[in-house]
Structures are given as C-alpha cells and as structure tokens.
Coordinates of N, CA, C and O in Angstrom, one line a residue:
K333 N 0.8 -1.2 0.0 CA 0.0 0.0 0.0 C 0.9 1.2 0.0 O 1.9 1.3 0.6
T334 N 0.4 2.3 -0.6 CA 1.1 3.5 -0.7 C 1.2 4.2 0.7 O 2.2 4.7 1.0
S335 N 0.2 4.1 1.5 CA 0.2 4.7 2.8 C 1.3 4.0 3.7 O 2.0 4.8 4.4
I336 N 1.5 2.7 3.6 CA 2.6 2.1 4.3 C 3.9 2.5 3.8 O 4.9 2.8 4.6
M337 N 4.1 2.7 2.5 CA 5.3 3.2 1.9 C 5.6 4.6 2.4 O 6.7 4.9 2.7
H338 N 4.6 5.4 2.4 CA 4.8 6.8 2.9 C 5.3 6.8 4.4 O 6.2 7.5 4.7
T339 N 4.7 6.0 5.2 CA 5.1 5.9 6.6 C 6.6 5.4 6.7 O 7.4 6.0 7.5
E340 N 7.0 4.5 5.9 CA 8.3 4.0 6.0 C 9.3 5.0 5.5 O 10.4 5.1 6.0
I341 N 9.0 5.8 4.4 CA 9.8 6.8 3.9 C 10.0 7.9 5.0 O 11.1 8.4 5.2
I342 N 8.9 8.3 5.7 CA 9.0 9.3 6.7 C 9.9 8.8 7.9 O 10.7 9.5 8.4
L343 N 9.7 7.5 8.3 CA 10.5 7.0 9.4 C 12.0 7.0 9.0 O 12.9 7.3 9.8
A344 N 12.3 6.7 7.7 CA 13.7 6.6 7.3 C 14.3 8.0 7.1 O 15.5 8.2 7.3
G345 N 13.4 8.9 6.7 CA 13.9 10.2 6.3 C 13.8 11.4 7.3 O 14.5 12.4 7.1
C346 N 13.1 11.2 8.3 CA 12.9 12.3 9.3 C 13.8 12.1 10.5 O 13.8 11.0 11.1
T347 N 14.6 13.1 10.8 CA 15.4 13.1 12.0 C 14.8 13.9 13.1 O 15.0 13.7 14.3
E348 N 14.0 14.9 12.7 CA 13.4 15.8 13.7 C 12.0 16.1 13.2 O 11.9 16.7 12.1
P349 N 10.9 15.7 13.8 CA 10.9 15.0 15.1 C 11.4 13.6 14.9 O 11.2 13.0 13.8
N350 N 11.9 13.0 15.9 CA 12.3 11.6 15.9 C 11.1 10.7 16.2 O 10.7 10.6 17.4
F351 N 10.5 10.2 15.2 CA 9.3 9.4 15.3 C 9.6 8.0 16.0 O 8.6 7.3 16.4
R352 N 10.8 7.7 16.3 CA 11.2 6.5 16.9 C 11.5 6.7 18.4 O 11.8 5.7 19.2
D353 N 11.3 7.9 18.9 CA 11.6 8.2 20.3 C 10.5 7.6 21.2 O 9.3 7.9 21.1
E354 N 11.0 6.7 22.1 CA 10.0 6.0 22.9 C 9.2 6.9 23.8 O 8.0 6.7 24.0
G355 N 9.8 8.0 24.3 CA 9.0 8.9 25.2 C 7.9 9.6 24.4 O 6.8 9.7 24.9
S356 N 8.2 10.0 23.2 CA 7.2 10.7 22.4 C 6.1 9.7 22.0 O 4.9 10.0 22.0
I357 N 6.5 8.5 21.7 CA 5.5 7.4 21.3 C 4.5 7.2 22.4 O 3.3 7.2 22.2
S358 N 5.1 7.0 23.6 CA 4.2 6.7 24.8 C 3.3 7.9 25.1 O 2.2 7.8 25.6
K359 N 3.9 9.1 25.0 CA 3.1 10.4 25.3 C 1.9 10.4 24.4 O 0.8 10.9 24.8
M360 N 2.0 10.0 23.2 CA 0.9 10.0 22.2 C -0.1 8.9 22.4 O -1.1 8.8 21.8
G361 N 0.2 8.0 23.3 CA -0.7 6.9 23.7 C -0.7 5.7 22.6 O -1.7 5.0 22.5
V362 N 0.4 5.6 21.9 CA 0.6 4.6 20.9 C 1.8 3.7 21.3 O 2.6 4.0 22.1
S363 N 2.0 2.6 20.5 CA 3.1 1.7 20.9 C 4.1 1.5 19.8 O 5.1 0.9 20.1
T364 N 3.9 2.1 18.6 CA 4.9 1.9 17.5 C 5.1 3.3 16.8 O 4.3 4.2 16.9
P365 N 6.3 3.4 16.2 CA 6.6 4.6 15.4 C 5.6 4.8 14.3 O 5.2 6.0 14.1
E366 N 5.1 3.7 13.7 CA 4.1 3.9 12.6 C 2.8 4.4 13.1 O 2.2 5.3 12.5
A367 N 2.4 3.9 14.3 CA 1.1 4.4 14.9 C 1.3 5.9 15.3 O 0.3 6.7 15.2
F368 N 2.5 6.3 15.8 CA 2.8 7.7 16.1 C 2.6 8.6 14.9 O 1.9 9.6 15.0
I369 N 3.2 8.2 13.8 CA 3.0 9.0 12.5 C 1.6 9.1 12.1 O 1.1 10.1 11.8
N370 N 0.9 7.9 12.2 CA -0.5 7.9 11.7 C -1.4 8.7 12.6 O -2.4 9.2 12.2
K371 N -1.0 8.9 13.9 CA -1.8 9.7 14.8 C -1.7 11.2 14.6 O -2.6 11.9 14.8
I372 N -0.4 11.6 14.3 CA -0.2 13.1 14.2 C -0.3 13.6 12.8 O -0.4 14.9 12.6
L373 N -0.2 12.8 11.8 CA -0.3 13.3 10.4 C -1.5 12.8 9.7 O -1.8 11.6 9.8
L374 N -2.1 13.7 8.9 CA -3.2 13.3 8.1 C -2.7 12.6 6.8 O -1.5 12.8 6.5
P375 N -3.5 11.8 6.2 CA -3.0 11.1 5.0 C -2.3 12.0 3.9 O -1.3 11.7 3.4
G376 N -2.9 13.1 3.7 CA -2.3 14.1 2.7 C -1.0 14.7 3.2 O -0.1 14.9 2.4
E377 N -0.9 14.9 4.5 CA 0.3 15.4 5.0 C 1.4 14.3 4.9 O 2.6 14.6 4.6
K378 N 1.1 13.1 5.2 CA 2.0 12.0 5.0 C 2.5 11.9 3.6 O 3.7 11.8 3.3
A379 N 1.6 12.0 2.6 CA 2.0 12.0 1.2 C 2.9 13.1 0.8 O 3.9 12.9 0.2
D380 N 2.6 14.3 1.3 CA 3.4 15.5 1.0 C 4.8 15.4 1.6 O 5.8 15.7 0.9
L381 N 4.8 15.0 2.9 CA 6.1 14.8 3.5 C 7.0 13.7 2.9 O 8.2 14.0 2.6
A382 N 6.4 12.6 2.5 CA 7.1 11.5 1.9 C 7.7 12.0 0.5 O 8.8 11.7 0.2
T383 N 6.8 12.8 -0.2 CA 7.3 13.3 -1.5 C 8.5 14.2 -1.3 O 9.4 14.2 -2.1
E384 N 8.4 15.1 -0.4 CA 9.5 16.0 -0.1 C 10.8 15.3 0.3 O 11.9 15.6 -0.1
I385 N 10.7 14.3 1.1 CA 11.8 13.5 1.5 C 12.4 12.8 0.3 O 13.7 12.8 0.2
L386 N 11.6 12.3 -0.6 CA 12.1 11.6 -1.8 C 12.9 12.7 -2.6 O 14.0 12.4 -3.2
K387 N 12.3 13.9 -2.8 CA 13.0 14.9 -3.6 C 14.3 15.3 -3.0 O 15.3 15.4 -3.7
L388 N 14.3 15.5 -1.7 CA 15.6 15.9 -1.0 C 16.6 14.7 -1.0 O 17.8 15.0 -1.0
S389 N 16.2 13.5 -1.2 CA 17.1 12.4 -1.3 C 17.5 12.1 -2.7 O 18.2 11.1 -2.9
G390 N 17.1 12.9 -3.6 CA 17.6 12.8 -5.0 C 16.6 12.0 -5.9 O 17.0 11.7 -7.0
Y391 N 15.5 11.6 -5.4 CA 14.5 10.9 -6.2 C 13.5 11.9 -6.7 O 12.4 12.0 -6.1
D392 N 13.8 12.5 -7.8 CA 12.9 13.5 -8.4 C 11.8 12.9 -9.3 O 11.0 13.5 -9.9
D393 N 11.9 11.5 -9.5 CA 11.0 10.8 -10.4 C 9.6 10.9 -9.8 O 9.4 11.3 -8.6
D394 N 8.7 10.6 -10.6 CA 7.3 10.5 -10.1 C 7.2 9.5 -8.9 O 7.8 8.4 -8.9
E395 N 6.6 9.9 -7.8 CA 6.5 9.1 -6.6 C 6.0 7.7 -6.9 O 6.5 6.7 -6.4
N396 N 5.0 7.5 -7.8 CA 4.5 6.2 -8.2 C 5.5 5.3 -8.8 O 5.5 4.1 -8.6
E397 N 6.4 5.9 -9.6 CA 7.5 5.1 -10.2 C 8.4 4.6 -9.1 O 8.9 3.5 -9.1
V398 N 8.7 5.5 -8.1 CA 9.6 5.0 -7.0 C 9.0 3.9 -6.2 O 9.6 2.9 -5.9
V399 N 7.7 4.0 -5.9 CA 7.0 3.0 -5.2 C 7.0 1.7 -6.0 O 7.2 0.6 -5.4
Q400 N 6.7 1.8 -7.3 CA 6.7 0.6 -8.1 C 8.1 -0.1 -8.1 O 8.3 -1.3 -8.1
E401 N 9.2 0.7 -8.2 CA 10.5 0.2 -8.2 C 10.8 -0.5 -6.9 O 11.4 -1.6 -6.9
A402 N 10.4 0.1 -5.8 CA 10.6 -0.5 -4.5 C 9.9 -1.8 -4.4 O 10.4 -2.8 -3.8
K403 N 8.6 -1.9 -4.9 CA 7.9 -3.1 -4.9 C 8.5 -4.2 -5.7 O 8.4 -5.4 -5.3
N404 N 9.1 -3.9 -6.8 CA 9.7 -4.8 -7.7 C 11.1 -5.3 -7.3 O 11.7 -6.2 -7.9
S405 N 11.7 -4.7 -6.3 CA 13.1 -5.1 -5.9 C 13.1 -6.0 -4.7 O 12.2 -6.4 -4.2

C-alpha cells in the first residue's frame, strides 16, 4: 500500500521530530513509530512529507515510479 510506503519513507527520512523516540511514542498513547506517525499526520500530510523526503534524497522521479521500483526489488 502507498500509505505504508509513505510511513516507511517518513521513518527513514525524518530526524526531527524523531518518530522512533520511545518517550514521544508513549506520550501520544501509541506503541509503535508507525502508529505515532498515523496519529499526528493526516494522509495528505504523509503523502506530501514523503514526496519532499524523496525529492531531498535525489529521487525526483514520479512518486508512483519510486513506489513501483521498491515493490519490484
């Protein structure tokens, strides 16, 4: 799913805020970094953030192409 891919891109690409911080995760009342992201970001915000992370990482291709490449590898 694209939503799962967005979440993984955000986890890999964001250093601040640290979505893996145990204290922040528990403060939000969730148990995983993925749930933390899903609780504080709307779906469109996740898509926008993931797209920007990809651009900053040098992947200027269409996001759907990147997702398809990741699925096929």
